[in-house]
mmCIF file of C-alpha atoms and ligand atoms in Angstrom:
data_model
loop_
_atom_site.group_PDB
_atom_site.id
_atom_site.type_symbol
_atom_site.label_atom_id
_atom_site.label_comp_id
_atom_site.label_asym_id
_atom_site.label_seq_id
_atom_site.Cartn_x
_atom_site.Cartn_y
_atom_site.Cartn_z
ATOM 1 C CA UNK A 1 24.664 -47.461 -47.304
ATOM 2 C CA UNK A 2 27.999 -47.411 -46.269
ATOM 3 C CA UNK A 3 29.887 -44.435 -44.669
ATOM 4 C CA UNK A 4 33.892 -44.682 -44.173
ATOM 5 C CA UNK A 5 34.564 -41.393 -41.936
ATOM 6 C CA UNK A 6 38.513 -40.874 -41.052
ATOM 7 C CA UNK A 7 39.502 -44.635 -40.844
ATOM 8 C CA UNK A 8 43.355 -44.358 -39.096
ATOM 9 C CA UNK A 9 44.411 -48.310 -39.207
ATOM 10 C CA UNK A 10 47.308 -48.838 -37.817
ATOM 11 C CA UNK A 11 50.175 -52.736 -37.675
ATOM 12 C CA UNK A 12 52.139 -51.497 -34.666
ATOM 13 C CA UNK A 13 54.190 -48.397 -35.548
ATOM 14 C CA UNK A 14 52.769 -48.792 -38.927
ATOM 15 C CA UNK A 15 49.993 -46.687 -40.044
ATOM 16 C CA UNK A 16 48.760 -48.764 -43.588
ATOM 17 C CA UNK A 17 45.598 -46.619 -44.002
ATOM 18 C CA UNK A 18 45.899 -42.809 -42.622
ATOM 19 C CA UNK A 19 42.542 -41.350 -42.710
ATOM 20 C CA UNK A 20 40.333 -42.405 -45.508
ATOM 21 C CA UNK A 21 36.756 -41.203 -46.290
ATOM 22 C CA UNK A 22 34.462 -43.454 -48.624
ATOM 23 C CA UNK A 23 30.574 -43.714 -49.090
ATOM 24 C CA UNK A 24 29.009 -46.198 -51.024
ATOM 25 C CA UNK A 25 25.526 -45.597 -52.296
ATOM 26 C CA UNK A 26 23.021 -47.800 -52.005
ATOM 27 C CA UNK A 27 22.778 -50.118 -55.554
ATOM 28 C CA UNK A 28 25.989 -48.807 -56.196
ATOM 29 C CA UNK A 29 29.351 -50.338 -57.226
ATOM 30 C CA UNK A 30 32.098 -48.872 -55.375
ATOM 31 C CA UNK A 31 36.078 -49.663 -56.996
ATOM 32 C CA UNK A 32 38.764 -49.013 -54.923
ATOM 33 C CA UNK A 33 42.150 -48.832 -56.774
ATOM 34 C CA UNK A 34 45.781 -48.420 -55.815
ATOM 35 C CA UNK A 35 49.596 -49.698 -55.805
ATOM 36 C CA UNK A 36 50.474 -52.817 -54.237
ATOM 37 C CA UNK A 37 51.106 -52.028 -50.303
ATOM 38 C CA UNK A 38 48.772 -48.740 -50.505
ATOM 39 C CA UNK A 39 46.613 -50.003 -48.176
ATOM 40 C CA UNK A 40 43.426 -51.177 -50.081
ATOM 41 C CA UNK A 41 43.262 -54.511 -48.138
ATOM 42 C CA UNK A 42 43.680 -53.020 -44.556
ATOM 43 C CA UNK A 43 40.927 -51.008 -45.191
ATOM 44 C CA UNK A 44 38.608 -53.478 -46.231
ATOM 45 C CA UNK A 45 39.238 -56.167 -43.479
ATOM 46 C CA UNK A 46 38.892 -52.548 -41.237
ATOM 47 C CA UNK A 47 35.170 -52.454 -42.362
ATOM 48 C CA UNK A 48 34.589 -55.970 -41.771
ATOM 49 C CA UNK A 49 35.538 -56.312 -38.369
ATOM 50 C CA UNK A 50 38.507 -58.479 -39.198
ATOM 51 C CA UNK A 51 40.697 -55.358 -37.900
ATOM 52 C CA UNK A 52 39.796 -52.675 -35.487
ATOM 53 C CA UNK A 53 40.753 -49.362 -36.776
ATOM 54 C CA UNK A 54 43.155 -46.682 -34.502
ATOM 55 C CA UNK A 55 40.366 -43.905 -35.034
ATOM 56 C CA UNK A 56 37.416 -43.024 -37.015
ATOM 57 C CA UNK A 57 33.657 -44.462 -37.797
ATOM 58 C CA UNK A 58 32.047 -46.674 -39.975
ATOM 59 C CA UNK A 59 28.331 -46.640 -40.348
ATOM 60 C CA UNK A 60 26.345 -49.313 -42.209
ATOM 61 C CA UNK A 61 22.926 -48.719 -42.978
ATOM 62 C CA UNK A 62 23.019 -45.765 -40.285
ATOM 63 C CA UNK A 63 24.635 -47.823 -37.228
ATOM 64 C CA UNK A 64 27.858 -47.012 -36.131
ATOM 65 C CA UNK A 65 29.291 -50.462 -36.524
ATOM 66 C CA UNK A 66 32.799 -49.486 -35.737
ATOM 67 C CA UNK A 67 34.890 -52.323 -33.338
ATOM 68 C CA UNK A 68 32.110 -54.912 -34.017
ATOM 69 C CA UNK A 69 33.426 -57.865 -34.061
ATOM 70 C CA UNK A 70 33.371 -59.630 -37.596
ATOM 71 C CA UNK A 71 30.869 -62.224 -37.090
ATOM 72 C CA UNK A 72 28.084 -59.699 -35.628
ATOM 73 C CA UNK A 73 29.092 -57.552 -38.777
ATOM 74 C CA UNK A 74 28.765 -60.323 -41.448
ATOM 75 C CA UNK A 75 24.891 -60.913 -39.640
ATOM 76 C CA UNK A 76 23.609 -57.490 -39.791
ATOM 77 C CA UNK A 77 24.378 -57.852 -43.940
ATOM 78 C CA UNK A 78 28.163 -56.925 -45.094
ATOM 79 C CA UNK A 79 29.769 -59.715 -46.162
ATOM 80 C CA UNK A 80 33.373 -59.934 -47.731
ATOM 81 C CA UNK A 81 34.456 -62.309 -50.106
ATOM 82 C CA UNK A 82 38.580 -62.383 -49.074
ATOM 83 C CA UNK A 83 41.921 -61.830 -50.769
ATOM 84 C CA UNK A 84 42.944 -65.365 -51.884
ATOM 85 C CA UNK A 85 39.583 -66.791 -51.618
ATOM 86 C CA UNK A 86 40.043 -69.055 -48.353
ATOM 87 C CA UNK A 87 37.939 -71.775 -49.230
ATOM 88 C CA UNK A 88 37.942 -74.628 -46.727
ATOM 89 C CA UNK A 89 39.892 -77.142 -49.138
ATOM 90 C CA UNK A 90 38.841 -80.282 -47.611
ATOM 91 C CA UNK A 91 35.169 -79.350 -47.170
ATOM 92 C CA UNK A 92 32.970 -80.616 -49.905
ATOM 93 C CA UNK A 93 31.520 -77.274 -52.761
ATOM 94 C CA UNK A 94 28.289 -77.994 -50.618
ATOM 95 C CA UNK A 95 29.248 -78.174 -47.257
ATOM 96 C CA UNK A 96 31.435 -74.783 -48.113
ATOM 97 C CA UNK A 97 28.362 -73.363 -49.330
ATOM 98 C CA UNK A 98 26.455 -74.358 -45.965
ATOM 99 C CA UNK A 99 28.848 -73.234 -44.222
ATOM 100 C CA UNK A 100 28.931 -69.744 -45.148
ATOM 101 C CA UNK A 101 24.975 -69.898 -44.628
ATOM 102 C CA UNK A 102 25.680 -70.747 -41.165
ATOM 103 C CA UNK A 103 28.035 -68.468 -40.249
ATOM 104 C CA UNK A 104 26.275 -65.472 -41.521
ATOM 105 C CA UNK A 105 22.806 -66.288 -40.587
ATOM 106 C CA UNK A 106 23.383 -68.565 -37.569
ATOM 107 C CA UNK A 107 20.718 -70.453 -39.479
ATOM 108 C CA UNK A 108 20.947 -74.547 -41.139
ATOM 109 C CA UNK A 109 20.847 -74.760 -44.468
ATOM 110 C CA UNK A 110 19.815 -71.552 -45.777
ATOM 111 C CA UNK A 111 17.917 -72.162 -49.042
ATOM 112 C CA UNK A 112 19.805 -70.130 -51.161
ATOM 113 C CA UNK A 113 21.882 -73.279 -52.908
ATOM 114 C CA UNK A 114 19.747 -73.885 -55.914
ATOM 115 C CA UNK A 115 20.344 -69.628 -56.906
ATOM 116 C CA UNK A 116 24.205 -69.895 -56.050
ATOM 117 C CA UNK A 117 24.370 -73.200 -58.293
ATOM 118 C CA UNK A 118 22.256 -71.003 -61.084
ATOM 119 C CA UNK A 119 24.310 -68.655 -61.022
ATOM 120 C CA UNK A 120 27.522 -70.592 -61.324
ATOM 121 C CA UNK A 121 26.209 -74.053 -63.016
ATOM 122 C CA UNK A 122 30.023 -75.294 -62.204
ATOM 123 C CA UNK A 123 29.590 -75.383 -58.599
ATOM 124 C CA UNK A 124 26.621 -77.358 -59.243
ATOM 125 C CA UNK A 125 28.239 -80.143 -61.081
ATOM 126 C CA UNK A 126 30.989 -80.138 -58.591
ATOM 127 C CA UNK A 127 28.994 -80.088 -55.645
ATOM 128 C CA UNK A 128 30.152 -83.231 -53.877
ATOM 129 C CA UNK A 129 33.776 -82.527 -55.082
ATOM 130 C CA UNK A 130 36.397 -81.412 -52.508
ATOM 131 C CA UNK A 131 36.718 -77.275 -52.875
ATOM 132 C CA UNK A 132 40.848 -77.828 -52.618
ATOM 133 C CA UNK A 133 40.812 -80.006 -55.656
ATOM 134 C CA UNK A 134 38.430 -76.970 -57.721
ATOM 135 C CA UNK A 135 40.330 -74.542 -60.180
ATOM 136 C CA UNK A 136 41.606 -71.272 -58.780
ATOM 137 C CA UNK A 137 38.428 -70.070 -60.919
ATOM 138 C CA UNK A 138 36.188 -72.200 -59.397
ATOM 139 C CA UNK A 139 37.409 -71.598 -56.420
ATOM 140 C CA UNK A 140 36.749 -67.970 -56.792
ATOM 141 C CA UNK A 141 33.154 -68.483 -57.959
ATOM 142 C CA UNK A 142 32.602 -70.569 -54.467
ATOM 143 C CA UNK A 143 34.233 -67.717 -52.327
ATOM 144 C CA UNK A 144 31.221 -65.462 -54.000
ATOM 145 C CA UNK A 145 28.815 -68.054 -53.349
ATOM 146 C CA UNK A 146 29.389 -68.555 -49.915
ATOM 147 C CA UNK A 147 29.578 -64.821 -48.945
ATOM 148 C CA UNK A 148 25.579 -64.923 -50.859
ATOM 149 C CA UNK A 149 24.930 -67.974 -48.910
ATOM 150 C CA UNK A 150 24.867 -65.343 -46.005
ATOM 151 C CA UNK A 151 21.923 -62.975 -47.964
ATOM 152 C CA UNK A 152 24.283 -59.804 -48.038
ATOM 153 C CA UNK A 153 23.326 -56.329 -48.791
ATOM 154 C CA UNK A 154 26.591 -54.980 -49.142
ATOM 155 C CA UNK A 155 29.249 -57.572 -50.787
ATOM 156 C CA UNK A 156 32.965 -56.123 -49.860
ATOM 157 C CA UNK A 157 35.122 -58.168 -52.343
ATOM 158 C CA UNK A 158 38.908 -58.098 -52.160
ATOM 159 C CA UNK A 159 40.849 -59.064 -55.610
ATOM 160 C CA UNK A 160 38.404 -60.988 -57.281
ATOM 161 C CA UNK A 161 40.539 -61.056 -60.378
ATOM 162 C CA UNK A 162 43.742 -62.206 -58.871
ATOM 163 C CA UNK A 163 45.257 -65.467 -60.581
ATOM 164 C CA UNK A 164 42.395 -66.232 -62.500
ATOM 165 C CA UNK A 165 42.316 -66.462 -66.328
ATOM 166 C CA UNK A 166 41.049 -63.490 -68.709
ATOM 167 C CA UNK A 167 37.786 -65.468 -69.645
ATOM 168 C CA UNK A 168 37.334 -66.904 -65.683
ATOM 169 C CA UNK A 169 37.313 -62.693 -64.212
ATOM 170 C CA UNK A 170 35.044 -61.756 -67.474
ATOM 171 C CA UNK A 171 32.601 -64.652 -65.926
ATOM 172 C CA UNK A 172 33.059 -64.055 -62.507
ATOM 173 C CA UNK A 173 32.438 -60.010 -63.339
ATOM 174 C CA UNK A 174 29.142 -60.625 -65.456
ATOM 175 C CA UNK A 175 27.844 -62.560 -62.659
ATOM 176 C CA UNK A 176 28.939 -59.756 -60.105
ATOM 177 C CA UNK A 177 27.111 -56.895 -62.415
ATOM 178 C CA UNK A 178 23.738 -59.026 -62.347
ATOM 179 C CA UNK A 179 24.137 -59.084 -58.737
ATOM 180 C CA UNK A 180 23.918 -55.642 -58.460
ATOM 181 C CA UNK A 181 21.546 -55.252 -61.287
ATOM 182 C CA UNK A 182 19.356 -57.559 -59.143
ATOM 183 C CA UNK A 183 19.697 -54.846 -56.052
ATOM 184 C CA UNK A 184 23.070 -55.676 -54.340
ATOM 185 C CA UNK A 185 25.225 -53.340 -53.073
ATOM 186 C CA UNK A 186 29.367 -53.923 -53.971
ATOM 187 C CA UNK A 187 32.388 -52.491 -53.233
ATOM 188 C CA UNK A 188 35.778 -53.856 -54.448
ATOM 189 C CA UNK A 189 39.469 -53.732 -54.552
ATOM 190 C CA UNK A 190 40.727 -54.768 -57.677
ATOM 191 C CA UNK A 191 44.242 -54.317 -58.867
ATOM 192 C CA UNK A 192 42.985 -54.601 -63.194
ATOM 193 C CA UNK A 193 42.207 -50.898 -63.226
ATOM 194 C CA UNK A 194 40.697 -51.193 -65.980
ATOM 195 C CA UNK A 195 38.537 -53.566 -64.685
ATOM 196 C CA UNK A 196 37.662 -51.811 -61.604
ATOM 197 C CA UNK A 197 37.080 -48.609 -63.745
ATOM 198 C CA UNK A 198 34.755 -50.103 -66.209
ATOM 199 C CA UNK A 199 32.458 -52.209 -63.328
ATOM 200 C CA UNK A 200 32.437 -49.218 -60.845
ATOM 201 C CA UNK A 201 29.673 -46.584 -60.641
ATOM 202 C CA UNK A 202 32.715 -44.346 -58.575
ATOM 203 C CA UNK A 203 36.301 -44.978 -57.940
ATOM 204 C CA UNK A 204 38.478 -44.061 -55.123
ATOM 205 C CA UNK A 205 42.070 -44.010 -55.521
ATOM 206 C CA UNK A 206 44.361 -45.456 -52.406
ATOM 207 C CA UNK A 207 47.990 -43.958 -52.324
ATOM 208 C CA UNK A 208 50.277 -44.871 -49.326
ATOM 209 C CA UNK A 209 47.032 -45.170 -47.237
ATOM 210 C CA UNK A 210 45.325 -41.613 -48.425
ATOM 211 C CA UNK A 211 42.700 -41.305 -50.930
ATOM 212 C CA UNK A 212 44.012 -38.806 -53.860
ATOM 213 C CA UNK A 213 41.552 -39.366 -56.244
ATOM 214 C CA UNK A 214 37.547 -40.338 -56.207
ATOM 215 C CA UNK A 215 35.270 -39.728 -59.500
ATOM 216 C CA UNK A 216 33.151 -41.659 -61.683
ATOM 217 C CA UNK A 217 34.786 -45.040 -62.932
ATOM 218 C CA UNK A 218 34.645 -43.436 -66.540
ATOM 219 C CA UNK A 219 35.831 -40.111 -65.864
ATOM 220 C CA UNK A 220 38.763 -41.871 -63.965
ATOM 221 C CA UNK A 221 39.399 -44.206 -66.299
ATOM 222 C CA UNK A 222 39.717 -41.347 -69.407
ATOM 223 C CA UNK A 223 42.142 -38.717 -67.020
ATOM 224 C CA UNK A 224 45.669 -38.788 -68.404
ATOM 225 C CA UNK A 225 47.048 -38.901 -64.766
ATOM 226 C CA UNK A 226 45.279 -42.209 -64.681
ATOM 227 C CA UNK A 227 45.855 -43.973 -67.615
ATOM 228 C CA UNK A 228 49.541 -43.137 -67.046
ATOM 229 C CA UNK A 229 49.346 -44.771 -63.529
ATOM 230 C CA UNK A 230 47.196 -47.382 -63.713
ATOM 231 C CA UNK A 231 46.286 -47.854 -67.455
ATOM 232 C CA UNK A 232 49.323 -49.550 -69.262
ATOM 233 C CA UNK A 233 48.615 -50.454 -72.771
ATOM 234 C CA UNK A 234 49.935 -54.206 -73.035
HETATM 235 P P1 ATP B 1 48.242 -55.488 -51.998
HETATM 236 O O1 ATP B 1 47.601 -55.157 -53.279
HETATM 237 O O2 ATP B 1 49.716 -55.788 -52.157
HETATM 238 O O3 ATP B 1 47.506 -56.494 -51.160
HETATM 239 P P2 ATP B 1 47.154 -53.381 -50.359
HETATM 240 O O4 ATP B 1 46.883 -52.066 -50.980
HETATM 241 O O5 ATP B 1 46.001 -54.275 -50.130
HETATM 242 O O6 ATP B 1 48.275 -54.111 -51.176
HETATM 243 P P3 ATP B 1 47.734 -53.768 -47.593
HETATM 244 O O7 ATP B 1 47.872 -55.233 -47.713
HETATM 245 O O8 ATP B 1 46.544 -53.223 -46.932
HETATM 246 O O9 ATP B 1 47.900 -53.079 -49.007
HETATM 247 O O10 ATP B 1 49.059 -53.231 -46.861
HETATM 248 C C1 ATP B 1 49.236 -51.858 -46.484
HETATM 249 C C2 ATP B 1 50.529 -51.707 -45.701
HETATM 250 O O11 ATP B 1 50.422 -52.395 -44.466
HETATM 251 C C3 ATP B 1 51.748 -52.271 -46.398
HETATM 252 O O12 ATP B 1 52.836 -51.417 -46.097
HETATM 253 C C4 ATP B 1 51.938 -53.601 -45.751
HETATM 254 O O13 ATP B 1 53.297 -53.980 -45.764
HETATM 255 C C5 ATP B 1 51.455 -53.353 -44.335
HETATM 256 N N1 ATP B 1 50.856 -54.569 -43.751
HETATM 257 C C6 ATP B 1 49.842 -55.304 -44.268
HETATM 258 N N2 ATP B 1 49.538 -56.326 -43.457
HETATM 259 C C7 ATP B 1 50.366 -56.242 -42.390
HETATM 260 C C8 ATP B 1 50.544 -56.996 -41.216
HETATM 261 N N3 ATP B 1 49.787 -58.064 -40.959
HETATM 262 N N4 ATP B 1 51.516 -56.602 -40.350
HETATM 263 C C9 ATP B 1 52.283 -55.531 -40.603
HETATM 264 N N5 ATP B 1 52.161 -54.757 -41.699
HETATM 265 C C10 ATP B 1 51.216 -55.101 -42.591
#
């Protein structure tokens, strides 16, 4: 569904992510793991238009959609849900919701609400409430919703853990892994590794901008070279 070839993204003089290959499969859940600074965000706001990379393609769904500009990307069906959520804080859960409708589909009121508020009842009850006054969970669980809002095929999430507590991420990953049971495509950075392990079908690893690792989530996640890395035991 999704083919990374040789992405070179460069910040000036500063090359964060140095010629990376990925593919996601179509239905599949793609983890992307790594160090702080390694690159993992860079490459994901690469293959959503939000930066244009140095060199190298990116094909979605067999179109070369490298140096699109983010908007036409989000429309033809790859959505990301960003680092730090980004929720419009004084916008109302609703009109956040709309929003993201709109700005996907170029379309009004999409009619996807009622199966965003199913799948997170919260937002539901909270509807009318301001998204800045929402918990950082909450919050989260709108970020998700409004990238839906926008029908993806491929959801590109970037931390969805971060800040949030243990039984918040368990929530917000259940509802991510009925997503994809119900036919969605995903690909995440997460920095739980043991997280990203468990939820992904395969895992890359990111190093200073390289990929050194790729393998099944549960192969990765039982290699001693892993667990020593990313696997502390707390
Ligand atoms: P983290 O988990 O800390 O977000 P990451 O793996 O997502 O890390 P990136 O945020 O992609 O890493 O950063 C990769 C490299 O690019 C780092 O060396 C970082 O300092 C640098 N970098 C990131 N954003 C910018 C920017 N806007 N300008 C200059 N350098 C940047």
């Amino acid at each position: 569904m999704l083919r990374i070839e040789g992405v070179v993204t460069s910040y000036g003089h500063i090359e964060a992510v140095r010629g990376v290959d990925l593919a996601v499969p179509p239905g599949g859940v793609v983890a992307l793991i790594g160090p702080n600074g390694a690159g993992k965000s860079t490459l994901l706001n690469t293959v959503s238009g939000l930066l244009r990379p140095r060199s190298g393609r990116i094909i979605f769904e067999g179109r070369d959609i490298t140096g699109w500009p983010a908007a036409r990307i989000a429309r033809s069906g790859l959505l990301q849900v960003p680092e730090g959520r980004q929720v419009l804080g004084p916008l109302s859960v609703e009109e956040n919701l709309l929003l993201g409708g709109l700005a996907a589909t170029g379309r009004a009121a999409p009619p996807k609400l009622e199966e965003i508020f199913a799948l997170f009842p919260v937002l539901a009850e909270r509807r009318r409430q301001t998204a800045g006054s929402l918990s950082g969970g909450q919050q989260q669980m709108l970020a998700i919703g409004r990238a839906l809002m926008g029908r993806p095929r491929l959801l590109v999430l970037d931390e969805p853990s971060l800040g949030l507590a243990p039984i918040i991420v368990s929530h917000v990953f259940q509802v991510l892994r009925r997503l994809n049971a119900d036919g969605l495509t995903i690909l995440l950075v997460e920095q739980n590794a043991r997280l990203a392990l468990a939820i992904g079908d395969v895992a890359y690893v990111l190093e200073q901008g390289r990929i050194v690792r790729f393998g099944a989530g549960a192969e990765l996640a039982a290699d001693p070279d892993i667990i020593e890395h990313y696997l502390p035991r707390f």
